[in-house]
mmCIF file with all atom_site columns, C-alpha atoms in Angstrom:
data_model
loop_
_atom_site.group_PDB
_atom_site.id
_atom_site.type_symbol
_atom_site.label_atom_id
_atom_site.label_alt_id
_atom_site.label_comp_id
_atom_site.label_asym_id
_atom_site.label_entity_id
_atom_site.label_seq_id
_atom_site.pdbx_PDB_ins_code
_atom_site.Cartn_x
_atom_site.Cartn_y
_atom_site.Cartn_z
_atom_site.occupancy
_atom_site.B_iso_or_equiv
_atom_site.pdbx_formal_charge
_atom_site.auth_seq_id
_atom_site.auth_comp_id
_atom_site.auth_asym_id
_atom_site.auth_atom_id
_atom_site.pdbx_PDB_model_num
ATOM 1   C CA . UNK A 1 1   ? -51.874 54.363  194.164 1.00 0.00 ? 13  UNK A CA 1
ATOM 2   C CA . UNK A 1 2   ? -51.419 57.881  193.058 1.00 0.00 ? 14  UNK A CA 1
ATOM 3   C CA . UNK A 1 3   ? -50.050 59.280  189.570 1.00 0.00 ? 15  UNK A CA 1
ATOM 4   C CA . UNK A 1 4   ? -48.080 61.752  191.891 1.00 0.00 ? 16  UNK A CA 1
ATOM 5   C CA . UNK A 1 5   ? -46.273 61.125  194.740 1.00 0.00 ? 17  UNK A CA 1
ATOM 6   C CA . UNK A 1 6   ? -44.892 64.119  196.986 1.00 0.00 ? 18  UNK A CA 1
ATOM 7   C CA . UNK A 1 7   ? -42.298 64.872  195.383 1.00 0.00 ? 19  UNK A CA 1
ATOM 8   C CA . UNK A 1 8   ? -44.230 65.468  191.713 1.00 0.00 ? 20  UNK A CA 1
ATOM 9   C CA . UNK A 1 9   ? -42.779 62.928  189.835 1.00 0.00 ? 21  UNK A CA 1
ATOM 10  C CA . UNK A 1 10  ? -44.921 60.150  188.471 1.00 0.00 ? 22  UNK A CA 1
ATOM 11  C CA . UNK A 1 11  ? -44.470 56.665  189.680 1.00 0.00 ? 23  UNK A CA 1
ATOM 12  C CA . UNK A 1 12  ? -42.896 53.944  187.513 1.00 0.00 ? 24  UNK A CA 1
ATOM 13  C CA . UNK A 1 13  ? -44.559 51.715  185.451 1.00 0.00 ? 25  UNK A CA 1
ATOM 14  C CA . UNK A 1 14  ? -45.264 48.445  187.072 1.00 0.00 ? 26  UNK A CA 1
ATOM 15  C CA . UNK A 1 15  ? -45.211 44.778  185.538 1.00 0.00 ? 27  UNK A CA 1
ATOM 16  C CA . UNK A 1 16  ? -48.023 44.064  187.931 1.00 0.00 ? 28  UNK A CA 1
ATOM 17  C CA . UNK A 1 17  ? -46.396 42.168  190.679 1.00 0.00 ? 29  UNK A CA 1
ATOM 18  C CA . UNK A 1 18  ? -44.629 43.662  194.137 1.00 0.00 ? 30  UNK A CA 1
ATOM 19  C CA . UNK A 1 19  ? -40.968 42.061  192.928 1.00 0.00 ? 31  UNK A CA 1
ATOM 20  C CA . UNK A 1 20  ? -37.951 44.555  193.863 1.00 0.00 ? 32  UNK A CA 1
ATOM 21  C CA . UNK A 1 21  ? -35.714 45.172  190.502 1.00 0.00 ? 33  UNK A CA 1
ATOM 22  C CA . UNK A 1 22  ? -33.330 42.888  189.799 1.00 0.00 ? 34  UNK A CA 1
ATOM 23  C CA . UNK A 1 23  ? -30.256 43.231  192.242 1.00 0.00 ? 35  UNK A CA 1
ATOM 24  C CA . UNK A 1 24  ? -31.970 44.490  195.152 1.00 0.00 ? 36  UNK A CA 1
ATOM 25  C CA . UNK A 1 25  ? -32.625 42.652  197.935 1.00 0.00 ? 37  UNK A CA 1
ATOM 26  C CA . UNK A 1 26  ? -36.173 41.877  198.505 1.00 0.00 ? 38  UNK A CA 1
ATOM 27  C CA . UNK A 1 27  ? -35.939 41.144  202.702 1.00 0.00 ? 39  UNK A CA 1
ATOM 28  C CA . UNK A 1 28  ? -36.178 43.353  205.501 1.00 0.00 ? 40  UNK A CA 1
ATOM 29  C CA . UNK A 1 29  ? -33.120 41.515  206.771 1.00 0.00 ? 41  UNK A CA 1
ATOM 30  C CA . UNK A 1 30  ? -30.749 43.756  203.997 1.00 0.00 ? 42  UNK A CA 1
ATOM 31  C CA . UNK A 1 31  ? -31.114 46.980  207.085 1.00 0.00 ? 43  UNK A CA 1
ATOM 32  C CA . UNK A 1 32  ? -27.408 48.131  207.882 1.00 0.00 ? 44  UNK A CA 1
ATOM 33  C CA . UNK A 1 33  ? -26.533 50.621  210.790 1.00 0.00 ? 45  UNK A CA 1
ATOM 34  C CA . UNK A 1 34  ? -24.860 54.023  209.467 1.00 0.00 ? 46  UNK A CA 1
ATOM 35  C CA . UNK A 1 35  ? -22.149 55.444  211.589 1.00 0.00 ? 47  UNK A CA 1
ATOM 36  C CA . UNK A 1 36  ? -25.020 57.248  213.680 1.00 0.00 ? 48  UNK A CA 1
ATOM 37  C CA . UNK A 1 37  ? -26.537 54.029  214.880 1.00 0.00 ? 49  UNK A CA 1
ATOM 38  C CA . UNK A 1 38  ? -29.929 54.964  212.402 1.00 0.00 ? 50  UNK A CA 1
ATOM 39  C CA . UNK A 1 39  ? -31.413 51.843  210.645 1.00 0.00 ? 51  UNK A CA 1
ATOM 40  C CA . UNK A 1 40  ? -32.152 52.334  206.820 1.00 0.00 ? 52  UNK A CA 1
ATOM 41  C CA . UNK A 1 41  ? -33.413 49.446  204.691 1.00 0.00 ? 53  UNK A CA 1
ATOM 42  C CA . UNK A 1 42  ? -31.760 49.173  200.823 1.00 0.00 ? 54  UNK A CA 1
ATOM 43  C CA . UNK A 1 43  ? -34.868 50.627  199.119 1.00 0.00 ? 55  UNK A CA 1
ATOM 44  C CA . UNK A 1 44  ? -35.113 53.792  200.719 1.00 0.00 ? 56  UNK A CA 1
ATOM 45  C CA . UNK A 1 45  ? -33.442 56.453  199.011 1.00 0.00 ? 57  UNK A CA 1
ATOM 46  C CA . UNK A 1 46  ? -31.316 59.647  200.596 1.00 0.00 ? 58  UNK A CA 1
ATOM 47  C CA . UNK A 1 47  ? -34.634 61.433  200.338 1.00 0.00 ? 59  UNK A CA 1
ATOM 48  C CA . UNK A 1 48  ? -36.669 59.778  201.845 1.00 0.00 ? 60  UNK A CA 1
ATOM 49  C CA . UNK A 1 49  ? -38.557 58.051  198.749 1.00 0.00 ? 61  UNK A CA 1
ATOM 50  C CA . UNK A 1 50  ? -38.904 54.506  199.179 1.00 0.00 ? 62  UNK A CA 1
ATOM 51  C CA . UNK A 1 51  ? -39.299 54.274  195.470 1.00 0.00 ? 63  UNK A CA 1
ATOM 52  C CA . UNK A 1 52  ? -35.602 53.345  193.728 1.00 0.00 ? 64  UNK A CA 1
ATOM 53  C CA . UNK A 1 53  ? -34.585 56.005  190.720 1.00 0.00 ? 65  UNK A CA 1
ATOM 54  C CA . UNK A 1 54  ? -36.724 58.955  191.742 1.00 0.00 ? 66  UNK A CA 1
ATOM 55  C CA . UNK A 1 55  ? -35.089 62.842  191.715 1.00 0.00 ? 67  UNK A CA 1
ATOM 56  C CA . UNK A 1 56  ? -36.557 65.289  194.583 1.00 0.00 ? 68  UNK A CA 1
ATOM 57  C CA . UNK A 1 57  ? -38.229 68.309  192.397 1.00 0.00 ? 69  UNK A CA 1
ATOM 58  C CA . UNK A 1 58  ? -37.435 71.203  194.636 1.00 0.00 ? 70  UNK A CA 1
ATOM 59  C CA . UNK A 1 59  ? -40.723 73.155  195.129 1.00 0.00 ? 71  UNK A CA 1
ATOM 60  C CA . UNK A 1 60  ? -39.006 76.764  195.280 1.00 0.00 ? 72  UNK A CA 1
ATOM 61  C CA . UNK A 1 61  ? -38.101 76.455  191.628 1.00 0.00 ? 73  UNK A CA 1
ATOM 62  C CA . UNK A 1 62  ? -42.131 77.554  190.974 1.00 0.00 ? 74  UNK A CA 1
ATOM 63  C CA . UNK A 1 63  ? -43.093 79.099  194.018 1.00 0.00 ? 75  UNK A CA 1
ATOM 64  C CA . UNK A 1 64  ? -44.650 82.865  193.694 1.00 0.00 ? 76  UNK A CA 1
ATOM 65  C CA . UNK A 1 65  ? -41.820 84.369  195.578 1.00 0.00 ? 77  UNK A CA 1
ATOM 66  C CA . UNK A 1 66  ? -39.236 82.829  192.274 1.00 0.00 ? 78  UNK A CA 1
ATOM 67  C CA . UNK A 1 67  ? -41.547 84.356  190.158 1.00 0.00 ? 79  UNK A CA 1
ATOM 68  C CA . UNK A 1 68  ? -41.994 87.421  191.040 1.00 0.00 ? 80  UNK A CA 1
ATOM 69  C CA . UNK A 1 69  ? -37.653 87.595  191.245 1.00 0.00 ? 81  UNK A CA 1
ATOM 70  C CA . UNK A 1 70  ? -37.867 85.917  187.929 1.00 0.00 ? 82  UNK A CA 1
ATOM 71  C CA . UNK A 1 71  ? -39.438 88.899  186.438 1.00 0.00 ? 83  UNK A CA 1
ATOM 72  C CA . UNK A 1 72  ? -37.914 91.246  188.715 1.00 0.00 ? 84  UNK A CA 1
ATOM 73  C CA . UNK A 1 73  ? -34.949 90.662  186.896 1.00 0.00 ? 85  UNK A CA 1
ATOM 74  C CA . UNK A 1 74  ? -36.257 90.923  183.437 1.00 0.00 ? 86  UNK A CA 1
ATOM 75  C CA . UNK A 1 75  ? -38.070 94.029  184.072 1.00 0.00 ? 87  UNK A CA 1
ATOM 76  C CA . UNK A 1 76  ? -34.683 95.473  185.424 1.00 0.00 ? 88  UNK A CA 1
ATOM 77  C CA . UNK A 1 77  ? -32.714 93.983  182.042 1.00 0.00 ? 89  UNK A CA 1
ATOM 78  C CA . UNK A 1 78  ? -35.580 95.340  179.822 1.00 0.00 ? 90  UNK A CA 1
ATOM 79  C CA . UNK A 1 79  ? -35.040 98.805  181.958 1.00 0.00 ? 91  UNK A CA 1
ATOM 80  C CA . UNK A 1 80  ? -31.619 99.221  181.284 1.00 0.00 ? 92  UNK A CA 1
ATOM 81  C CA . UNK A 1 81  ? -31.992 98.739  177.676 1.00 0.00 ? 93  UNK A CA 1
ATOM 82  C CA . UNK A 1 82  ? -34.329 101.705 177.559 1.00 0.00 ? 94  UNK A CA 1
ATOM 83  C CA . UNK A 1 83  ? -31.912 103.536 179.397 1.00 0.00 ? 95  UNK A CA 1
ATOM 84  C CA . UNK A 1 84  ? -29.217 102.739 177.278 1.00 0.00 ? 96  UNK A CA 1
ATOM 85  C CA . UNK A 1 85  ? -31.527 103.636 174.146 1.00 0.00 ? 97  UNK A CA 1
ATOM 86  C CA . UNK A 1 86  ? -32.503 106.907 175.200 1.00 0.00 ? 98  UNK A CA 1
ATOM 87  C CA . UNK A 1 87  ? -29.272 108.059 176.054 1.00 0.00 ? 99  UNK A CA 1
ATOM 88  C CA . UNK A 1 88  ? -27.976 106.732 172.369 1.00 0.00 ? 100 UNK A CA 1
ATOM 89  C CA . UNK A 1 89  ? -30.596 108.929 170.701 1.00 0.00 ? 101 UNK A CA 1
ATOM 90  C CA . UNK A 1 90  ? -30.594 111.919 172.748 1.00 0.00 ? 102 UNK A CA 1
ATOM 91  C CA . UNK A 1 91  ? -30.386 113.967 169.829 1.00 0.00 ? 103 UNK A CA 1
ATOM 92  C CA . UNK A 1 92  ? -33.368 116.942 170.259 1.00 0.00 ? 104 UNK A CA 1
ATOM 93  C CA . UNK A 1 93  ? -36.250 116.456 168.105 1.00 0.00 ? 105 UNK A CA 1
ATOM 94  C CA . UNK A 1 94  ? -39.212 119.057 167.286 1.00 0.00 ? 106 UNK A CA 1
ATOM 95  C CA . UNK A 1 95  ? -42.553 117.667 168.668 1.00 0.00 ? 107 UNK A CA 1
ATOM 96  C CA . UNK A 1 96  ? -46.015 119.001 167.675 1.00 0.00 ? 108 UNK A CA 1
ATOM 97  C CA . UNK A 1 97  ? -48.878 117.924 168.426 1.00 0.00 ? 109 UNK A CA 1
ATOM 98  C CA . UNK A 1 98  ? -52.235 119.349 169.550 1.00 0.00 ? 110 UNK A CA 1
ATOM 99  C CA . UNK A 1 99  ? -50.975 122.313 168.718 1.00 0.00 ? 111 UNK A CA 1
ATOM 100 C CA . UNK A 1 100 ? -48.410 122.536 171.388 1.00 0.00 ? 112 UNK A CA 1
ATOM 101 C CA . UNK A 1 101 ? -44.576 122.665 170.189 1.00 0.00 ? 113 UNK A CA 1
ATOM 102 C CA . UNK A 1 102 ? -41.848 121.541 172.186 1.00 0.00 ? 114 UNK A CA 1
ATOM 103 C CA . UNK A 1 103 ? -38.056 119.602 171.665 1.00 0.00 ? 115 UNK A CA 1
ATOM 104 C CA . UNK A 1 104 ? -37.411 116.243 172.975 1.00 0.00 ? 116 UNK A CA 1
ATOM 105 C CA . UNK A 1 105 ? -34.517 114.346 172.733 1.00 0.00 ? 117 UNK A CA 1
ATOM 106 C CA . UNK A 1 106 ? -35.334 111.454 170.111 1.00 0.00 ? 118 UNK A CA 1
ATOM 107 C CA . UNK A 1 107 ? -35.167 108.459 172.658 1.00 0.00 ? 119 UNK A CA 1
ATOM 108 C CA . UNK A 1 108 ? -37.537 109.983 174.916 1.00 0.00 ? 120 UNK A CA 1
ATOM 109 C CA . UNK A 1 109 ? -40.314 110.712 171.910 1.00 0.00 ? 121 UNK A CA 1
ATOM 110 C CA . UNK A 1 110 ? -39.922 106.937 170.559 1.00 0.00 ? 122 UNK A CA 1
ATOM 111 C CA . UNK A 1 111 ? -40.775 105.976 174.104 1.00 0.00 ? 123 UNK A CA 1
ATOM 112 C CA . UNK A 1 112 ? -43.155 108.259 174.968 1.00 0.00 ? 124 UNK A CA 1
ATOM 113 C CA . UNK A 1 113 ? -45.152 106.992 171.319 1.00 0.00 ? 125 UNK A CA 1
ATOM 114 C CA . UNK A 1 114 ? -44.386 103.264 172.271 1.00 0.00 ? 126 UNK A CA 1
ATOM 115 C CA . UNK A 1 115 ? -46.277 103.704 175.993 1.00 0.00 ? 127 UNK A CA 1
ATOM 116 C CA . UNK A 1 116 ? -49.289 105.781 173.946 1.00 0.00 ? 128 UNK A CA 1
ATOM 117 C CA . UNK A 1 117 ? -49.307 102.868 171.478 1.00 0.00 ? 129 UNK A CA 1
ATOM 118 C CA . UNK A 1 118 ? -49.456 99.907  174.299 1.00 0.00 ? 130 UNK A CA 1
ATOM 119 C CA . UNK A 1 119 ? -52.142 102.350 176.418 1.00 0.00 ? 131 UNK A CA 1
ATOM 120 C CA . UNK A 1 120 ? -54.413 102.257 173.448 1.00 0.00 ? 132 UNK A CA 1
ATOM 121 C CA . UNK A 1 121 ? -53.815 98.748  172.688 1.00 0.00 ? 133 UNK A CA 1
ATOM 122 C CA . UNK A 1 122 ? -55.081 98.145  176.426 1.00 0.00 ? 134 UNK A CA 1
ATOM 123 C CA . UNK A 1 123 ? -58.151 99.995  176.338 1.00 0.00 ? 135 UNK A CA 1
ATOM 124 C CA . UNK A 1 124 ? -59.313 98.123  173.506 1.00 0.00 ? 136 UNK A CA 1
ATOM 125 C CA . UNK A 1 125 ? -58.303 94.912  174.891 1.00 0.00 ? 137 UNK A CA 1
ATOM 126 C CA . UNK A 1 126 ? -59.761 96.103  178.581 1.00 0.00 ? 138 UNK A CA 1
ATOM 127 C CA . UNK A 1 127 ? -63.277 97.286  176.353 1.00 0.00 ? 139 UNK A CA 1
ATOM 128 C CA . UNK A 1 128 ? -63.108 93.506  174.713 1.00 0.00 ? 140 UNK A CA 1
ATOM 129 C CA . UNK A 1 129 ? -63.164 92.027  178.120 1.00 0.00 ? 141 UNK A CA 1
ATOM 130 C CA . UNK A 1 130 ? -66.064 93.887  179.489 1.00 0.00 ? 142 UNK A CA 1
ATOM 131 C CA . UNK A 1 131 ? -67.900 93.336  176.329 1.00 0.00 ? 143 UNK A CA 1
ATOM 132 C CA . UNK A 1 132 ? -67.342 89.238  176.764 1.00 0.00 ? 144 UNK A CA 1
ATOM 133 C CA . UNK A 1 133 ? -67.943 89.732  180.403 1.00 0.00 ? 145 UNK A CA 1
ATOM 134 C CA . UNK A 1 134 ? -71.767 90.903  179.922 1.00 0.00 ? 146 UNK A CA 1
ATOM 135 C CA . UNK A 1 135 ? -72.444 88.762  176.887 1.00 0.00 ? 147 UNK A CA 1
ATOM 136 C CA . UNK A 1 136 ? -72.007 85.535  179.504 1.00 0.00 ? 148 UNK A CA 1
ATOM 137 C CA . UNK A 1 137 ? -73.568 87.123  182.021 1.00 0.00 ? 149 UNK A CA 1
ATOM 138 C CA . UNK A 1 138 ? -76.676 87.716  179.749 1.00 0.00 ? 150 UNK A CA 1
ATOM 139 C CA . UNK A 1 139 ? -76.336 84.290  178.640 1.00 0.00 ? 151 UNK A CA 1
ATOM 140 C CA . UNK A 1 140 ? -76.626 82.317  182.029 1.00 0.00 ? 152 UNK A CA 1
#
């Protein structure tokens, strides 16, 4: 017997013999008819599980399509915050750099140095990778 059944949830610890839990009815004979004329023994459950005390996991809760909605959603809550940011600190600021002078409202330049900062950040990190990359592939 599996660990998992179907449905994802693992089965329930058995005392070694086939005996139904106490209160059940252990014959075939305990079948009644539903309205419909359909046959359904006591052990089987509304979903199908013949296993007593088991909860269908529904498989869209991780599926790629939740996901990506998931974080469809935060990015949208994370870009409304920067909105709401950069309009709060729209006062202009003097910028210089390179030698180049310009005004920016003060939002906009704490972004603008944020996205520089996690660019850099990636290029090492992206560098760190390749460097791992060819150090296994020398190694094999």
């Amino acid at each position: 017997m599996s660990t998992d059944d179907q449905y994802g949830t693992p089965p329930t610890p058995s005392t070694g013999t086939d005996t139904p839990p106490a209160g059940a009815d252990a014959t075939p004979s305990a079948a009644h008819t539903s309205p419909a004329g359909a046959s359904t023994t006591a052990a089987t459950t509304a979903s199908g599980s013949t296993k007593q005390g088991r909860k269908r996991v529904d498989l869209a809760k991780n599926s790629r399509t939740a996901r990506a909605w998931s974080a469809w959603i935060v990015g949208a809550i994370i870009l409304i915050f920067l909105l709401v940011f950069i309009i709060q600190n729209s006062d202009s600021t003097p910028v210089q750099i390179f030698g180049w002078e310009f005004s920016l409202p003060l939002g906009v330049t704490i972004l603008l140095a944020a996205i520089g900062g996690a660019l850099v950040t990636a290029l090492i990190g992206a560098a760190r990778m390749l460097q791992m990359r060819r150090a296994a592939r020398k190694q094999r």
